């Protein structure tokens, strides 16, 4: 990290004289316009309070499609259209998790089934809990010890990483594989400690997948407080858990991503800015990813409002089905490839509407170095970190097609307190932070559009 | 700004090879300790929920003195003591502001008298409102137009500045001088639009001062929503305002700053880390400045816990009376000067418990350049900005004595939504952001202690 940082700073120092004062002024104009007149915050309030959470396949999601269409028109897009995509439908239904306490009575635990998990078909499924703290520990257990049991994967969120996404990625292994691992050794269902940085009892849902040729056992998640209590109880006694749930996949359905664009004045090669329109089925999908949606719309609105004559087409994409399928992103990539539509660049905002700190760049070194050389234009807006080399899941198909991709990198400290929970609400979003993120994406797209 | 940025980045690049891997490891050890085991967040909850707001001279402030004493002992300080200081006592009392509507009925407005303002002695004081949008506009008004009127200084918070403290400083001129300006032209009292970045009706209090030889008229503040409504009403009609308040200065009182230190192993020259213990009389004083207090205590706790053998004395100072007098800081400086106590460095945290982004340095160029050369050690913790040249009010007397001073620079986007209001509560503080701020101050003090 050190070497890269030095290099990029030196590079920034050496090439700043190549950047024009004109760019600096345009950055300021963009920021001033958005901080004063940006619509993203009020639009996010509308989306979260009048529609709310919008899981793929739900009526709320279809409402949000119409909503996004209208907002893109309001923003001044030249063209707005819906892109068809077949999306998997998962339904939660009624669910409950209980444990049997010392005196023999059942106690209800706050929980959520993981996304795309199967349920118990409305039957009670119970068994003795065995607890492991790591995949390595689980690995060592003979199947005889797991058979017919309930496996509690008690891996704690690693508070040590400053960049919380690293901790999230580490913990994701448990969410991803808990069910499969449990089924492999004959367990009845899996409980995972939520992928949460918070010290509360809020469960965090999220996607999981079943491997082929393994029986599908349910996987559920509990909040940190319940996980701590369960851990304590299990020190001294055998605990029985009982799950009753009705969730499961219910086939496929036709849905849509929503796209709006401002036609390029020089050519129609495409610059994409986007977020995912769907959310999990708890909370309001405010940070994840209402923020990315309204920020992307703000980019278009700002180009129009300021009369910036874009060389290339600037296209805002509200991707369908990111949370439990990524079908929207895949369909977008497929359509772009089949229609041979030249894409110059794509950026996504899907890490919350918090204060921007950086832009992650997944592209060849030449393109990366050029963008990094613009760091001094971004510094006054709090954006200093151009070291990341990853980008979002919705634009991964574009990346695979060779398109340079990027992701907005906001401050990560608060995200995993509320990610995929009932706490992801509008009130958690700060107006200025949200709008600054939109401003930074607009500024970057202005530079890409001008220089590429 | 551009030139300075290039220079500091180049400097960082050139001297990073002089920093040891040992420092990098120590930074990581400090951060890991605090993020996992830091007590600051639970201590802040204790301070805000069990004591709450603690204006100078109140019983709550005296409670917080005992509280801070205990926390410094718990942190492992070798010495803990109270420093006496005479502080001014201001009392708010009952207050109400009303306007007369079209139909002749009085309507109550949400308001707060400014700190240190005189009241109306419990009498009704009323008059017609005249509105100005700037000091320049007010300047042009002949006294005859202001006499016996109520002056509404309707200066809007400037959303354009990315660094919100600049907007705050600009707007502060109105809070500082509204009463004096109003009195100069014979007005009865002043109303100011709150120094607030939020789009709500929360009034933000704050300090003001009367000039000598001017009659003391009351000054009050209203939230942005009420200010917008008043502005609209005043377009078309004459509005009468009526104030009834009982606030005022009630002499002086003996109070205390609280100090704890870990004795230096090599010598007893002093490194100060601090915040102010007092708060305004609304909300819980969570960000302002409970955060700075618990972060300062955390520095001491961490040095002890990790067994860092500090060369110089590390002293946490919980300053009294910052909000409406700065007497604590002044007394501290006076005592240090009179006792000829050598001070190496002082840093304050008084800008909220948000994610750290920088450290502002008020010192000669050599010291500044040396600290700036450490930027690569701080980057992994999100701290990149060493360009600021200011430091906090409590340590200003030390600065005047020639001590190099600094201030923690957190993300500024949320601060002026809640600053000096009922909304400055524990729930607005994020655990990781708060602890990262403490970690960064600990890391800096480790470097200063090692190298100076």
mmCIF file of C-alpha atoms in Angstrom, chain A residues 1-2 5-6 9-10 13 16-17 19 31-32 35-36 158-164 197 199 287 354-357 376 379-384 411 413-414 417 428-433 436, chain B residues 1-2 5-6 9-10 13 16-17 19 31-32 35-36 158-164 197 199 287 354-357 376 379-384 411 413-414 417 428-433 436:
data_model
loop_
_atom_site.group_PDB
_atom_site.id
_atom_site.type_symbol
_atom_site.label_atom_id
_atom_site.label_comp_id
_atom_site.label_asym_id
_atom_site.label_seq_id
_atom_site.Cartn_x
_atom_site.Cartn_y
_atom_site.Cartn_z
ATOM 1 C CA UNK A 1 0.000 0.000 0.000
ATOM 2 C CA UNK A 2 2.809 2.351 0.969
ATOM 3 C CA UNK A 5 0.462 5.705 -2.144
ATOM 4 C CA UNK A 6 3.815 7.411 -2.619
ATOM 5 C CA UNK A 9 0.988 11.247 -4.640
ATOM 6 C CA UNK A 10 4.166 11.971 -6.571
ATOM 7 C CA UNK A 13 2.273 16.357 -7.738
ATOM 8 C CA UNK A 16 -1.236 18.808 -11.593
ATOM 9 C CA UNK A 17 0.095 21.541 -13.790
ATOM 10 C CA UNK A 19 -5.009 20.201 -15.175
ATOM 11 C CA UNK A 31 -20.574 20.990 -6.135
ATOM 12 C CA UNK A 32 -22.254 24.332 -5.468
ATOM 13 C CA UNK A 35 -25.174 21.216 -2.410
ATOM 14 C CA UNK A 36 -27.642 24.056 -2.871
ATOM 15 C CA UNK A 158 -13.753 -8.122 13.094
ATOM 16 C CA UNK A 159 -13.691 -4.607 14.570
ATOM 17 C CA UNK A 160 -9.951 -4.283 13.954
ATOM 18 C CA UNK A 161 -10.092 -3.407 10.263
ATOM 19 C CA UNK A 162 -10.434 0.307 9.698
ATOM 20 C CA UNK A 163 -11.999 -0.465 6.334
ATOM 21 C CA UNK A 164 -15.160 -2.232 7.466
ATOM 22 C CA UNK A 197 -20.495 -3.928 13.284
ATOM 23 C CA UNK A 199 -23.566 -3.675 19.380
ATOM 24 C CA UNK A 287 -28.390 3.648 2.132
ATOM 25 C CA UNK A 354 -21.988 8.635 3.450
ATOM 26 C CA UNK A 355 -19.291 11.285 2.974
ATOM 27 C CA UNK A 356 -17.218 10.378 -0.098
ATOM 28 C CA UNK A 357 -13.565 9.565 0.545
ATOM 29 C CA UNK A 376 -5.875 17.474 -6.642
ATOM 30 C CA UNK A 379 -9.171 16.876 -2.658
ATOM 31 C CA UNK A 380 -11.239 19.980 -1.816
ATOM 32 C CA UNK A 381 -14.281 17.662 -1.784
ATOM 33 C CA UNK A 382 -12.740 15.253 0.694
ATOM 34 C CA UNK A 383 -11.848 12.637 -1.925
ATOM 35 C CA UNK A 384 -8.247 11.516 -1.611
ATOM 36 C CA UNK A 411 -16.809 6.621 4.616
ATOM 37 C CA UNK A 413 -17.749 3.390 9.489
ATOM 38 C CA UNK A 414 -21.527 3.417 9.821
ATOM 39 C CA UNK A 417 -24.404 -1.048 11.613
ATOM 40 C CA UNK A 428 -29.750 7.527 8.789
ATOM 41 C CA UNK A 429 -28.836 9.465 5.642
ATOM 42 C CA UNK A 430 -27.309 12.925 5.915
ATOM 43 C CA UNK A 431 -28.278 15.394 3.209
ATOM 44 C CA UNK A 432 -24.866 16.930 2.659
ATOM 45 C CA UNK A 433 -23.037 13.614 2.705
ATOM 46 C CA UNK A 436 -21.424 15.333 -1.882
ATOM 47 C CA UNK B 1 -4.151 25.281 -1.502
ATOM 48 C CA UNK B 2 -2.900 23.483 -4.591
ATOM 49 C CA UNK B 5 -0.972 20.083 -1.220
ATOM 50 C CA UNK B 6 1.612 19.190 -3.838
ATOM 51 C CA UNK B 9 2.471 15.068 -0.794
ATOM 52 C CA UNK B 10 5.946 15.266 -2.329
ATOM 53 C CA UNK B 13 6.820 10.723 -0.624
ATOM 54 C CA UNK B 16 8.516 8.026 4.164
ATOM 55 C CA UNK B 17 11.620 5.916 4.068
ATOM 56 C CA UNK B 19 9.682 6.297 9.151
ATOM 57 C CA UNK B 31 -5.974 1.292 16.551
ATOM 58 C CA UNK B 32 -6.733 -2.373 17.176
ATOM 59 C CA UNK B 35 -11.454 -0.275 18.145
ATOM 60 C CA UNK B 36 -11.840 -3.505 20.097
ATOM 61 C CA UNK B 158 -23.951 28.919 3.205
ATOM 62 C CA UNK B 159 -24.390 25.356 1.932
ATOM 63 C CA UNK B 160 -21.777 25.891 -0.798
ATOM 64 C CA UNK B 161 -18.678 25.406 1.339
ATOM 65 C CA UNK B 162 -17.638 21.789 1.532
ATOM 66 C CA UNK B 163 -15.892 22.595 4.801
ATOM 67 C CA UNK B 164 -18.910 23.521 6.922
ATOM 68 C CA UNK B 197 -26.904 23.432 8.114
ATOM 69 C CA UNK B 199 -33.473 21.899 7.114
ATOM 70 C CA UNK B 287 -20.542 15.651 20.079
ATOM 71 C CA UNK B 354 -17.100 11.996 13.570
ATOM 72 C CA UNK B 355 -14.690 10.025 11.360
ATOM 73 C CA UNK B 356 -11.272 11.666 11.531
ATOM 74 C CA UNK B 357 -9.982 13.155 8.278
ATOM 75 C CA UNK B 376 1.690 7.845 5.262
ATOM 76 C CA UNK B 379 -3.452 7.294 5.743
ATOM 77 C CA UNK B 380 -4.638 3.774 6.594
ATOM 78 C CA UNK B 381 -6.783 5.394 9.316
ATOM 79 C CA UNK B 382 -8.459 7.774 6.906
ATOM 80 C CA UNK B 383 -6.393 10.783 7.967
ATOM 81 C CA UNK B 384 -4.928 12.587 4.971
ATOM 82 C CA UNK B 411 -15.671 14.894 8.924
ATOM 83 C CA UNK B 413 -20.794 17.307 7.258
ATOM 84 C CA UNK B 414 -23.112 16.461 10.151
ATOM 85 C CA UNK B 417 -27.064 19.993 11.944
ATOM 86 C CA UNK B 428 -25.882 10.855 16.959
ATOM 87 C CA UNK B 429 -22.439 9.505 17.802
ATOM 88 C CA UNK B 430 -21.111 6.426 16.031
ATOM 89 C CA UNK B 431 -18.909 4.125 18.093
ATOM 90 C CA UNK B 432 -16.283 3.404 15.466
ATOM 91 C CA UNK B 433 -16.022 7.013 14.312
ATOM 92 C CA UNK B 436 -11.062 6.172 15.426
#
